[in-house]
Structure formats: C-alpha cells, structure tokens
Short mmCIF file of C-alpha atoms in Angstrom, two decimals:
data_model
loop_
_atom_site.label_atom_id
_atom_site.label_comp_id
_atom_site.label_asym_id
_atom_site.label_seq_id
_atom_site.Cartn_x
_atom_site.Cartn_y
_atom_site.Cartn_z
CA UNK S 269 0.00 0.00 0.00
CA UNK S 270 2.67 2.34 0.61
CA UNK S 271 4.74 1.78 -2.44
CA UNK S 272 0.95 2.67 -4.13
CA UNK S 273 0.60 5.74 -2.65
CA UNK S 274 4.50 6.67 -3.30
CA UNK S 275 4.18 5.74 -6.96
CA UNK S 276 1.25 8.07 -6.95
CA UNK S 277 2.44 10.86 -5.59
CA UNK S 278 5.57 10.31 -8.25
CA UNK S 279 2.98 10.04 -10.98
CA UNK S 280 1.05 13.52 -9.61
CA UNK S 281 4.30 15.38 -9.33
CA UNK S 282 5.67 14.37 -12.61
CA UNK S 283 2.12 15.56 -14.50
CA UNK S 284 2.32 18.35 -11.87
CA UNK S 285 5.07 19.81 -13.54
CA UNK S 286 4.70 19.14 -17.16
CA UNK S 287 1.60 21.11 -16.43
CA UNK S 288 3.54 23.92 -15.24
CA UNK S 289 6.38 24.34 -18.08
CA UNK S 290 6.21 27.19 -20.28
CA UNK S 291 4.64 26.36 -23.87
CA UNK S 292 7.18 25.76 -26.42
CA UNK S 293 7.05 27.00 -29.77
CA UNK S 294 6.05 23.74 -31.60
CA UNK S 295 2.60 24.24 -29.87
CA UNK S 296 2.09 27.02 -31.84
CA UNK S 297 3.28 24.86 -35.43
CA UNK S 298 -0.73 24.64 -36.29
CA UNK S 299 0.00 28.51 -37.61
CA UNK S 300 2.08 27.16 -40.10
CA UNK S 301 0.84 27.78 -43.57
CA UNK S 302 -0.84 30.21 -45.71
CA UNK S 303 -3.93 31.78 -45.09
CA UNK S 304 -6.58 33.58 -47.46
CA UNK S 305 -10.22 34.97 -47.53
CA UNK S 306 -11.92 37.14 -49.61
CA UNK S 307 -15.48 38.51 -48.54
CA UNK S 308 -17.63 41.57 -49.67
CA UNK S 309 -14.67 43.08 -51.57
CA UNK S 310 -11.93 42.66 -49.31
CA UNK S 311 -9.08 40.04 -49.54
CA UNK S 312 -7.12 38.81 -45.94
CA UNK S 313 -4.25 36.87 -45.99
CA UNK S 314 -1.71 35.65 -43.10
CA UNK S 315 0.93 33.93 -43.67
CA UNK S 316 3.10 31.85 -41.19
CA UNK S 317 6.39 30.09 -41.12
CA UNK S 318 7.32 27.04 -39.06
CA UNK S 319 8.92 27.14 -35.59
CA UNK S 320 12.52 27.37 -35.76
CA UNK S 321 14.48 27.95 -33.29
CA UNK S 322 13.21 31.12 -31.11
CA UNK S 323 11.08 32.30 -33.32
CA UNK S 324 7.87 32.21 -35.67
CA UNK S 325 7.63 35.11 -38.47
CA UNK S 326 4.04 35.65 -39.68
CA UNK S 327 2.40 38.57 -41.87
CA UNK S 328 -0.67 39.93 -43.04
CA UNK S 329 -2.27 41.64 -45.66
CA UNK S 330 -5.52 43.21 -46.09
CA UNK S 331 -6.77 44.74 -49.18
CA UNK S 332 -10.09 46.52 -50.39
CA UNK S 333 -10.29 47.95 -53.96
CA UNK S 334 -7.17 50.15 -53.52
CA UNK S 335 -6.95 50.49 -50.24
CA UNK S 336 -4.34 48.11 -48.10
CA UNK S 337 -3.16 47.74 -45.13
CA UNK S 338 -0.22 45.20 -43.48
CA UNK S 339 1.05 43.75 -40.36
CA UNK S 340 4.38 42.24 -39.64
CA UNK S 341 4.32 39.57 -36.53
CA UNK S 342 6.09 37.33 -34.93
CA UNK S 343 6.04 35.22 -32.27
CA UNK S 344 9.63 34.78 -30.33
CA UNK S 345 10.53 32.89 -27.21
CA UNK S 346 12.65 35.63 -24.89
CA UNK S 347 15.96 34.41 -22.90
CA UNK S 348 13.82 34.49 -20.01
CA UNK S 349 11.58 31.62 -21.34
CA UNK S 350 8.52 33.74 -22.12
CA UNK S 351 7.07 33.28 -25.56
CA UNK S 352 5.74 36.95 -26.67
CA UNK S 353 3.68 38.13 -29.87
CA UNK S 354 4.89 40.75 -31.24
CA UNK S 355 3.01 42.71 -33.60
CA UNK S 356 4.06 45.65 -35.92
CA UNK S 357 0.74 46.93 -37.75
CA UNK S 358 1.63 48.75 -40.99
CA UNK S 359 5.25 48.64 -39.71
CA UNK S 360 4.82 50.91 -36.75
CA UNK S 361 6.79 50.17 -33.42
CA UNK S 362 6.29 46.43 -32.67
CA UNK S 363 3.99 46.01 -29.65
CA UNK S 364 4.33 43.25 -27.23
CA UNK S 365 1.60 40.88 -25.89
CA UNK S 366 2.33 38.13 -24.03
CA UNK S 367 1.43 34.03 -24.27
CA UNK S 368 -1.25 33.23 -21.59
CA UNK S 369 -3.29 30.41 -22.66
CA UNK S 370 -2.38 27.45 -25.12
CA UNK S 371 -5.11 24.50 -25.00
CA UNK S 372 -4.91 22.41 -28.29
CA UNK S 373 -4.83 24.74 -31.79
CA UNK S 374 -5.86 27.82 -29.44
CA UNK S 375 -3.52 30.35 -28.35
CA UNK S 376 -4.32 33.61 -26.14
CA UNK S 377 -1.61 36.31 -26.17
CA UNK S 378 -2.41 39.90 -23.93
CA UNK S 379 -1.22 43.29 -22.61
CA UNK S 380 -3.57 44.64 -20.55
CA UNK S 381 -1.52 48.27 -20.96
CA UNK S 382 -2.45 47.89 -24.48
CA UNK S 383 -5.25 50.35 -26.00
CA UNK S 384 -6.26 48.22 -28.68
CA UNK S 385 -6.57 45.05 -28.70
CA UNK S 386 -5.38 44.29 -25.29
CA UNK S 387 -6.01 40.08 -26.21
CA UNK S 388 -5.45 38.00 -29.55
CA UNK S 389 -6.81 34.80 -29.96
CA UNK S 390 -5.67 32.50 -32.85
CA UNK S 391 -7.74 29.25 -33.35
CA UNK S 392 -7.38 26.45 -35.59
CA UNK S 393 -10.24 24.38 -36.99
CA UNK S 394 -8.95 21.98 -39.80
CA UNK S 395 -8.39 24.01 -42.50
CA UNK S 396 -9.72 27.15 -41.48
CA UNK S 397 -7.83 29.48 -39.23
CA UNK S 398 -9.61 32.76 -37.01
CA UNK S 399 -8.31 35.49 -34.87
CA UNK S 400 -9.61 37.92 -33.19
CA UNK S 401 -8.83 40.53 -31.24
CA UNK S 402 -10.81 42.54 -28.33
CA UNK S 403 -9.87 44.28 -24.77
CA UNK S 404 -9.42 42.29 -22.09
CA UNK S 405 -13.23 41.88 -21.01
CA UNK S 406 -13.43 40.21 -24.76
CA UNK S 407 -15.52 43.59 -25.36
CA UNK S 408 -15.16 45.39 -28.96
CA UNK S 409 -14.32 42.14 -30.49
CA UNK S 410 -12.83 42.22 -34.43
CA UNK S 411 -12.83 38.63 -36.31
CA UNK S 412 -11.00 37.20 -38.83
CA UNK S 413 -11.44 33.97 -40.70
CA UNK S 414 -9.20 32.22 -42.94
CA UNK S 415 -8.96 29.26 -45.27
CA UNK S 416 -5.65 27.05 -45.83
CA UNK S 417 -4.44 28.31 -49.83
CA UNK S 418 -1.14 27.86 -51.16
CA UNK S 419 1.16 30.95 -51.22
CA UNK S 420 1.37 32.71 -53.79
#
C-alpha cells in the first residue's frame, strides 16, 4: 500500500510539472501555412512560417479595392523563457503581448496596458484558421477567418 501511494504521488508530481512548463514554440506549429479569404470586396491573408528555433515570423495583408493595409508579426521565445507576440501593424513600433493560454490549436496572447486590442486569440479548426482581437473583457471584439491556400 505504501509503495501505491508513493508511486502516486511520483505520478502527480511528474504531471504536476509538465503542467507547469512554459509552452514551447512547436505548440504554436498549427499557424504554419498560408492563409486567405476574400469577402464583400476585401481580400485577408496571413501567412506563417514554421517554428525554428526562437522564433515564428508571420504577416498579413488586407486589401479593399485600392486600399491596403499590413502587419508584420512574430512570435519569439525571450531568454527568459517567455514566448511573446509581437506585432508591428503597418510597420509601426512592434507592440508586445504576451502568451497566456495554449489548450490544443488555441492560443491567447495579452497586454492589458495595451489600448487596442489588449487580447489575440488564434484558433485552428482543420483548415480554417480565425483570430480575433478585443480588450481584455473580450468587449469590442474584431474577427477574422481564414482558409488554408497555397502561397502565392
């Protein structure tokens, strides 16, 4: 009976702290890809690259008659372990929000000292990808959704 209840605490430790380590970057490999919709006149596209080393690079481009706008992203791991989204919309200053929730093909980055958004949520449903951003309440929400396409 002992050895039982030593080989479970073992077993609750060990899951414990797996539960507790930072996400790594191949969590987030379900970005990977191109992205694409077109909808009442406007064209969206992200694009991703795989996880290598530190760092994911992703963009996106929006585009409405002539009108267009861009974002450069990426997604790096820090020295200190944290894994931070960092987003430069039509190549202004890059602004940082930080990883808080991973669960499956969802991901939650935030900075609450943020204006706007102050939360981005990616999520991955077989071949179609959405994001969308809001404050942290999940108030003044803005949605994007994407299909898989080839890059052009």
């Amino acid at each position: 009976m002992k050895r039982i209840a030593l080989v479970f605490a073992a077993t609750l430790m060990t899951s414990t702290a797996a539960a507790s380590e930072p996400a790594g970057l191949e969590q987030l490999a379900f970005l990977e890809g191109c992205w694409q919709s077109e909808r009442d006149g406007r064209f969206s596209e992200e694009c991703w690259t795989a996880p290598r080393g530190p760092l994911l690079l992703g963009s996106n481009r929006s585009v409405r008659g002539e009108r267009a706008g861009f974002e450069f992203i990426r997604i790096q791991r820090e020295d200190d372990g944290r894994i931070v989204y960092w987003a430069s919309p039509g190549g202004k200053p890059p602004v940082p929000f930080a990883l808080r929730e991973v669960a499956g093909h969802r991901i939650v980055f935030e900075n609450a000292r943020h204006d706007y958004p102050q939360r981005i949520v990616y999520q991955r449903e077989g071949d179609s990808l959405s994001a969308e951003t809001s404050l942290l309440d999940g108030s003044q929400p803005q949605r994007w959704e994407w299909k898989r396409a080839g890059c052009r």
